[in-house]
Coordinates of C-alpha atoms (C1' of nucleotides) and ligand atoms in Angstrom, one line a residue:
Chain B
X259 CA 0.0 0.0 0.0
X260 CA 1.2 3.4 -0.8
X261 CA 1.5 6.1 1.7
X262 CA -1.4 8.7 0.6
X263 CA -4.2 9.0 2.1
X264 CA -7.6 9.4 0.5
X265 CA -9.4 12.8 1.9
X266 CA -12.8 11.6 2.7
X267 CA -15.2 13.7 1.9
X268 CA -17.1 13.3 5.7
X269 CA -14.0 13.7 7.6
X270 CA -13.3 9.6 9.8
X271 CA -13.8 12.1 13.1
X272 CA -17.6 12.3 12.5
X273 CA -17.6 8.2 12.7
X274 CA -15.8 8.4 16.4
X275 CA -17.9 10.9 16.9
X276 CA -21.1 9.1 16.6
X277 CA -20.4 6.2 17.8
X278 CA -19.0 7.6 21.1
X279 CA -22.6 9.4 21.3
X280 CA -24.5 6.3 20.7
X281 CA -22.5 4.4 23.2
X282 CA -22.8 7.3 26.2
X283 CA -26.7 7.1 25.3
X284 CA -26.8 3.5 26.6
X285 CA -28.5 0.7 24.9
X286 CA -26.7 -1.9 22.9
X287 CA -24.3 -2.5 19.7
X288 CA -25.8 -4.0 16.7
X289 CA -24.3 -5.0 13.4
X290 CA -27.1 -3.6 11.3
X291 CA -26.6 0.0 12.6
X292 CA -23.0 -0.6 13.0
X293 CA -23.2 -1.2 9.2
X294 CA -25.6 1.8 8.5
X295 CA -23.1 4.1 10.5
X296 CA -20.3 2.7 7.7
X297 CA -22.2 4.0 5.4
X298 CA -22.8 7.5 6.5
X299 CA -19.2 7.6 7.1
X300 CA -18.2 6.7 3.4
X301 CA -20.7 9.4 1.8
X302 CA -20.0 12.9 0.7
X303 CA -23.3 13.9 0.4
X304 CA -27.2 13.2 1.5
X305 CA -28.7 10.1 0.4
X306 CA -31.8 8.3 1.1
X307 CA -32.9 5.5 3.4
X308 CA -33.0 3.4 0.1
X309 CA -29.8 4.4 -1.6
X310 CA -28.2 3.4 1.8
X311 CA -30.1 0.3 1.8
X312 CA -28.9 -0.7 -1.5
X313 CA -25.4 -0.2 -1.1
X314 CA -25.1 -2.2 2.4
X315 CA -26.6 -5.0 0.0
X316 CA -24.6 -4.2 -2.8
X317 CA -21.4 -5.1 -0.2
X318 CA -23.3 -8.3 0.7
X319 CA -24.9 -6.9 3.7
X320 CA -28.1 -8.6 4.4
X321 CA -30.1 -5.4 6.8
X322 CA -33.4 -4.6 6.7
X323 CA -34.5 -1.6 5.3
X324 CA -36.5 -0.8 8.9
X325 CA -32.9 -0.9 10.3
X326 CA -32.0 1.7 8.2
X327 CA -34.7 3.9 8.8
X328 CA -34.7 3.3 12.4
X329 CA -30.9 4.1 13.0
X330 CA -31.6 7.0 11.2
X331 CA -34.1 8.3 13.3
X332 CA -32.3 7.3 16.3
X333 CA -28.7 9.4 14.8
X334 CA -31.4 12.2 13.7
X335 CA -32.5 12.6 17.6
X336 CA -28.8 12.9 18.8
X337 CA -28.1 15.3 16.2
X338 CA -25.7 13.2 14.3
X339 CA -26.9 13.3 11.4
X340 CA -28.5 16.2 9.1
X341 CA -31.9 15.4 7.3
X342 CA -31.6 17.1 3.8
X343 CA -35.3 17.7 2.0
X344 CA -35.2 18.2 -1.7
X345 CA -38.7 18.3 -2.6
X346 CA -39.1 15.3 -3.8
X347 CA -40.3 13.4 -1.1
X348 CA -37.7 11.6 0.1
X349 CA -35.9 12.3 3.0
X350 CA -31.6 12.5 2.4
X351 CA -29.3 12.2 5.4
X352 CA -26.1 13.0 5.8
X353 CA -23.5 13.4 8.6
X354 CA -23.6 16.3 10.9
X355 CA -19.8 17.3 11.9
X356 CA -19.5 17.7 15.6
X357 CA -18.5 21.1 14.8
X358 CA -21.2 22.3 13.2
X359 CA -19.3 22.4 10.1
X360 CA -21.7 22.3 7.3
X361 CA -23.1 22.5 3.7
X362 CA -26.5 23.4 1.7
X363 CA -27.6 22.2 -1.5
X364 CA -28.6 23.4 -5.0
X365 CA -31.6 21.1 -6.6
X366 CA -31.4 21.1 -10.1
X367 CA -35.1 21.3 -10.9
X368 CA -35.0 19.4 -13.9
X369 CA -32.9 16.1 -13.6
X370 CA -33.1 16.1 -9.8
X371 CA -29.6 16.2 -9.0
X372 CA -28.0 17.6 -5.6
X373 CA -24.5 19.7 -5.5
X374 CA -23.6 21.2 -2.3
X375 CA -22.3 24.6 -1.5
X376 CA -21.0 26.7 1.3
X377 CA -21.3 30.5 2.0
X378 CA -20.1 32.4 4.8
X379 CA -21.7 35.5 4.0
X380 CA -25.0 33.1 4.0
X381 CA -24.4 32.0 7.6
X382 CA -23.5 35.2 8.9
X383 CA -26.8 36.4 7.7
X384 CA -28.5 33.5 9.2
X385 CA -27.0 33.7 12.7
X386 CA -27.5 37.6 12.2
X387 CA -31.1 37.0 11.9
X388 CA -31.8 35.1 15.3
X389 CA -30.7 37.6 17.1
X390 CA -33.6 39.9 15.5
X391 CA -36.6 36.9 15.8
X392 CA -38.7 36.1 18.7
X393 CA -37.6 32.3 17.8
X394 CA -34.8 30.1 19.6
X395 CA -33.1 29.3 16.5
X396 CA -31.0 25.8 16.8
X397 CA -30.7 24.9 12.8
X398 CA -31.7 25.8 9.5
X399 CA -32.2 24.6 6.3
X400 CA -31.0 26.3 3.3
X401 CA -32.1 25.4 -0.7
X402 CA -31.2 27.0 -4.2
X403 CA -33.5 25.8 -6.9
X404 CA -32.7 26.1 -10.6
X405 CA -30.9 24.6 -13.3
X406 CA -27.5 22.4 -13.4
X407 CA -24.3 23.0 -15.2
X408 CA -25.7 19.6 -17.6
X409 CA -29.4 20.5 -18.0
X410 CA -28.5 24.1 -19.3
X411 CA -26.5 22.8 -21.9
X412 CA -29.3 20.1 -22.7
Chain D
X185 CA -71.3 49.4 4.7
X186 CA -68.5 51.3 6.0
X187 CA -65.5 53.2 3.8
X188 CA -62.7 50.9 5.7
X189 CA -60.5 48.8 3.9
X190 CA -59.3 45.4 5.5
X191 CA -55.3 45.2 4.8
X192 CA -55.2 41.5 3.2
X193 CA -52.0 40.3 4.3
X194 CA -51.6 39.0 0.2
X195 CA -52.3 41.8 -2.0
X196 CA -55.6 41.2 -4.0
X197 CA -52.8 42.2 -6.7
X198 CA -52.2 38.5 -6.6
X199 CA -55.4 37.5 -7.5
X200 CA -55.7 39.3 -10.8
X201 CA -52.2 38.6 -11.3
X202 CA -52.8 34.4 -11.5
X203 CA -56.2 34.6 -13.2
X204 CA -54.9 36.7 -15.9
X205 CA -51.8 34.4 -15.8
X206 CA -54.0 31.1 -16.7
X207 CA -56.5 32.9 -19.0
X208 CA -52.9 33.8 -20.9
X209 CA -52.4 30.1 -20.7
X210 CA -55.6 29.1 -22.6
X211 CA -58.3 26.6 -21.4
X212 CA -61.5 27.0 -19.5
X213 CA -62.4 28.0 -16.4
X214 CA -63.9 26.3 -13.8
X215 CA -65.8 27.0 -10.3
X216 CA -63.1 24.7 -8.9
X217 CA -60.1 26.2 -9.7
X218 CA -61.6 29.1 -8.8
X219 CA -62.8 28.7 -5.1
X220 CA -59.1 27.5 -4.7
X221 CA -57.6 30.6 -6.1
X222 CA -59.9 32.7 -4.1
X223 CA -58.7 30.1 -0.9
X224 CA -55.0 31.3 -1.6
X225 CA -55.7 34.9 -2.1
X226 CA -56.9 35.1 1.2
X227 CA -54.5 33.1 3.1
X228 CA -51.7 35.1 4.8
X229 CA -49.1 32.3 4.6
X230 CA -48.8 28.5 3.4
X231 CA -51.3 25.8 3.6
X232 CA -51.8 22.6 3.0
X233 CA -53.9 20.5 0.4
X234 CA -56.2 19.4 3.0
X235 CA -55.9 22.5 5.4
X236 CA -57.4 24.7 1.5
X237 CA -60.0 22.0 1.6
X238 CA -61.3 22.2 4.8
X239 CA -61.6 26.2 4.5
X240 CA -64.1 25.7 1.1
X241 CA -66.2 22.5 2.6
X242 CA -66.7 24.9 5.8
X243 CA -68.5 27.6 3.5
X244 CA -70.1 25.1 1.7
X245 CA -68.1 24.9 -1.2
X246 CA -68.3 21.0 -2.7
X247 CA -64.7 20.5 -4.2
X248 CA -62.9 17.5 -4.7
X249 CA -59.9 17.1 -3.0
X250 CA -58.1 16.3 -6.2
X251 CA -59.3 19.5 -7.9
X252 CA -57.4 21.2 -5.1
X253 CA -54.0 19.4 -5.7
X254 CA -54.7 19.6 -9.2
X255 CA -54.6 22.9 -9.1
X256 CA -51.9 23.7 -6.6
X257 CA -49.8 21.7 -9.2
X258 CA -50.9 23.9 -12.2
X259 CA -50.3 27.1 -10.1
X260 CA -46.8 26.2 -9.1
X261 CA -46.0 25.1 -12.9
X262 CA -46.6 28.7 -13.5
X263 CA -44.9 29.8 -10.8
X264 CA -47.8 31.6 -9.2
X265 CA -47.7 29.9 -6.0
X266 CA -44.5 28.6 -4.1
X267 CA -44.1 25.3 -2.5
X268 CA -42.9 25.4 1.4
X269 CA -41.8 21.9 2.6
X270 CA -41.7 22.0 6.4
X271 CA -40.5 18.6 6.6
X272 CA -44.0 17.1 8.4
X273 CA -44.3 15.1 4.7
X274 CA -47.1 18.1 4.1
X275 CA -46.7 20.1 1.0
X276 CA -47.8 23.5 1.8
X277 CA -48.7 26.6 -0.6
X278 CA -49.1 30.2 -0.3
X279 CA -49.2 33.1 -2.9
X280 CA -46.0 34.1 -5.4
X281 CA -46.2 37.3 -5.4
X282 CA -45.6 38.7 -9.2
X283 CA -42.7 41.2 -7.9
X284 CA -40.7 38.4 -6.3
X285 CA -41.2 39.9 -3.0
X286 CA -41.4 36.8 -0.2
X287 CA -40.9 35.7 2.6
X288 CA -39.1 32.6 4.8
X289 CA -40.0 30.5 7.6
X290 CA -39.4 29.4 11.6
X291 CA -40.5 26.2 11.8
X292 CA -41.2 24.7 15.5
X293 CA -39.7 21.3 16.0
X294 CA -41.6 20.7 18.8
X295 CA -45.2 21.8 18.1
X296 CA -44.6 22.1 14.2
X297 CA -46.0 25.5 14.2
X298 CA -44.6 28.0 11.2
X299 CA -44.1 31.9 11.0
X300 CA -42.8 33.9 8.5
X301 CA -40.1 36.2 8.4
X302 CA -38.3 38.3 6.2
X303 CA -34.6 39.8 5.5
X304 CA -32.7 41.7 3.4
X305 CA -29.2 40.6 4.5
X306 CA -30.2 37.4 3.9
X307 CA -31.4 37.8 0.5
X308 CA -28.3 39.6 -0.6
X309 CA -26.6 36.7 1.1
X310 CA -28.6 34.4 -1.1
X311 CA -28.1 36.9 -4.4
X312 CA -24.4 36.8 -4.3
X313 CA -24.1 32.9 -4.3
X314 CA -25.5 32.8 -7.6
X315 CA -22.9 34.5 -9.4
X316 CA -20.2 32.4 -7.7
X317 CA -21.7 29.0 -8.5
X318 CA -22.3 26.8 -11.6
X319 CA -26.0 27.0 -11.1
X320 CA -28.4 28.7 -12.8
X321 CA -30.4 29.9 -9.4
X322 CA -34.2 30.4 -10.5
X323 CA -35.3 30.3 -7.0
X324 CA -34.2 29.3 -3.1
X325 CA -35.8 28.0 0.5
X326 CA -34.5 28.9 3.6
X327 CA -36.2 27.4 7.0
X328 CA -35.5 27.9 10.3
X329 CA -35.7 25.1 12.9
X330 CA -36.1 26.0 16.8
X331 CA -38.6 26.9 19.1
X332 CA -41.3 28.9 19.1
X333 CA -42.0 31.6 22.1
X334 CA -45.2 29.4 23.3
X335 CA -42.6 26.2 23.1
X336 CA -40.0 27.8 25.1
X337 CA -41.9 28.8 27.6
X338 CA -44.2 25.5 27.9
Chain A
dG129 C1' -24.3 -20.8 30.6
dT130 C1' -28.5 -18.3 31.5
dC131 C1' -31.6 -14.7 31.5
dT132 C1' -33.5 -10.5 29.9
dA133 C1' -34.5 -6.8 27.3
dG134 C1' -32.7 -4.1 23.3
dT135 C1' -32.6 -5.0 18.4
dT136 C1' -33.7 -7.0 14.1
dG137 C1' -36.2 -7.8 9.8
dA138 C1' -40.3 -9.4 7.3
dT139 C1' -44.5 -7.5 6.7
dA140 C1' -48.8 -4.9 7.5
dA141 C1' -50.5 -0.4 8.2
dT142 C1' -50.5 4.5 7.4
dG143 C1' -51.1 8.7 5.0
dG144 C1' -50.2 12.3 1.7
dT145 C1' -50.2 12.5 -3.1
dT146 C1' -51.2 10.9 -7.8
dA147 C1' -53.6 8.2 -11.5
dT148 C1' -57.9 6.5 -13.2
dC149 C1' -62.2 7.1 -15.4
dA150 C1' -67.0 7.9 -15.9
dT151 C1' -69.6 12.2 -15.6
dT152 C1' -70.1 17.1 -15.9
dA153 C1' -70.1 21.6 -17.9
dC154 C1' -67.4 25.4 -20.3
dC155 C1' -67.3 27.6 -24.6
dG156 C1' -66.6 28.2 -29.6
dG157 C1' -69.4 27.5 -33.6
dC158 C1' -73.8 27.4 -35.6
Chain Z
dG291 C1' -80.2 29.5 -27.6
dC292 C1' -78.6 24.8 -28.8
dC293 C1' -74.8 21.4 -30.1
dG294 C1' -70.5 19.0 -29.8
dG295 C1' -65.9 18.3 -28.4
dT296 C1' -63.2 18.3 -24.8
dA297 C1' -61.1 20.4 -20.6
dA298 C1' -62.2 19.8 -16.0
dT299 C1' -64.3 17.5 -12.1
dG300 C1' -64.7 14.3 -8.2
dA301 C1' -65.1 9.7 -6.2
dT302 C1' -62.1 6.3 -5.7
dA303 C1' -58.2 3.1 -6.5
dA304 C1' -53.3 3.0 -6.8
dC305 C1' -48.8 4.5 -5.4
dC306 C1' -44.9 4.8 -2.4
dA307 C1' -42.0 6.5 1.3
dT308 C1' -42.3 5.9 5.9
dT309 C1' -43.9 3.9 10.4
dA310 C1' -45.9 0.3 13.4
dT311 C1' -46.1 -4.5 14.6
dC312 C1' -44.4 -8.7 16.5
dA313 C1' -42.1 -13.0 16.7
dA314 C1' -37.3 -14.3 16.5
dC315 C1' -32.7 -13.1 17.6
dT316 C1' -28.7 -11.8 20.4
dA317 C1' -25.7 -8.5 23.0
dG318 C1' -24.1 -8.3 27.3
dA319 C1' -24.9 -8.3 32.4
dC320 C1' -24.8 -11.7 36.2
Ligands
LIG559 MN1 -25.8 27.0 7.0
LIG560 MN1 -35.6 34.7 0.1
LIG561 ZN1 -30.0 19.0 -13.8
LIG562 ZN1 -43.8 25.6 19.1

DNA sequence: GTCTAGTTGATAATGGTTATCATTACCGGC
DNA sequence: GCCGGTAATGATAACCATTATCAACTAGAC
């Protein structure tokens, strides 16, 4: 094996991370959301309950899609992991960075497809605004809609 | 009857604006689609399928629920009404406003409640990522999750 | 090793949304 | 004013992501 490492997209941290949370919340381990937590790890981006599902199997991993869902939830109540709503119905999840590091995403309105993006100047704004709102803000969700680099040129 | 005038919190400029919008389309017109338009011109902020419903069966208007989601979907294809997902798996729809002027939302996690707020900063914010990304940006969502002053409290 | 309760996974149930299709009624032409 | 075609309606079935159910399994304490 050569000596370079491969930057992961979700940093290995977040993987520690979670499972250090899940163990201090009690309760036992489990191969099937041992397996689900692999694959949050490995993805750079939101993806369904489903696409999760499929790629566990893909890799020979016989879990039940209600495993999936369910460590979902459970990682979603601990704030571990980021629920990402495109529009479309299906609900995308991806890692939440323990530091609050994070990412929005542009929905290409006509093929569907999900880039993400970051803006300082957006956050600013955002943190700026709970300060001005009679609302505890703990999150947000942020959106662009519009057309991808590939369905302009189509 | 007296000379006041009820501020509607959506313009009846809206009103005019979709009707003249679909007649521009071609097609007929229907007492359906109608009661549903005259449903969102009233509304101050988004509402559900059902929620639109409700308000026409309760002054005895007979619509079909699909004539209301049929519509919603022919609205937003024009762009005369935007989609808000608050992430309950309820699509909700309030007035586009032919300037462009709009608005965001707070959404409770804990009693699912919504308000609406608006800012400047933020939109700016929003502008400037456009011209920095390979995205055509036609449009954007921006939700804020927390709690609500009756949550906080409670 | 045994026991117990957390976890699993196949499957049924749920619920918002969409598709179906026979019926209705808008509207241009006469 | 009456047709005729056809867009639109509305009751209902189908769809599909998600959630609930429950018997079987198993991690882990004793
Ligand atoms: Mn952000
Ligand atoms: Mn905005
Ligand atoms: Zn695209
Ligand atoms: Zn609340």
């Amino acid at each position: 094996m050569a000596a370079h490492t491969h930057d992961h997209p979700t940093p290995g941290a977040w993987s520690a991370h979670a499972t250090e949370a899940l163990a201090r919340r009690g309760g036992r381990r489990s191969t099937a959301r041992d397996a689900v937590l692999g694959a949050l790890a490995a993805q750079d981006c939101c993806a369904s309950a489903q696409e999760i599902h499929d790629r566990l199997r893909g890799q020979g991993n016989r879990v039940g899609i209600a495993s999936v869902y369910r460590t979902l939830e459970l990682l979603h109540e601990h704030g571990l992991v980021t629920r990402v709503d495109t529009g479309d119905g299906v609900a995308r999840f991806e890692p939440a960075l323990p530091g609050g590091e994070h990412h929005h995403h542009a929905v290409c309105t006509r093929c569907g497809s999900v880039e993400a993006f970051a803006d300082d100047a957006l956050e600013a704004a955002i943190h700026a605004i709970g300060d001005r709102v009679d609302f505890e803000v703990t999150g947000h969700d942020v959106a662009l809609r519009g057309r991808c680099r590939a369905c302009r040129a189509a």
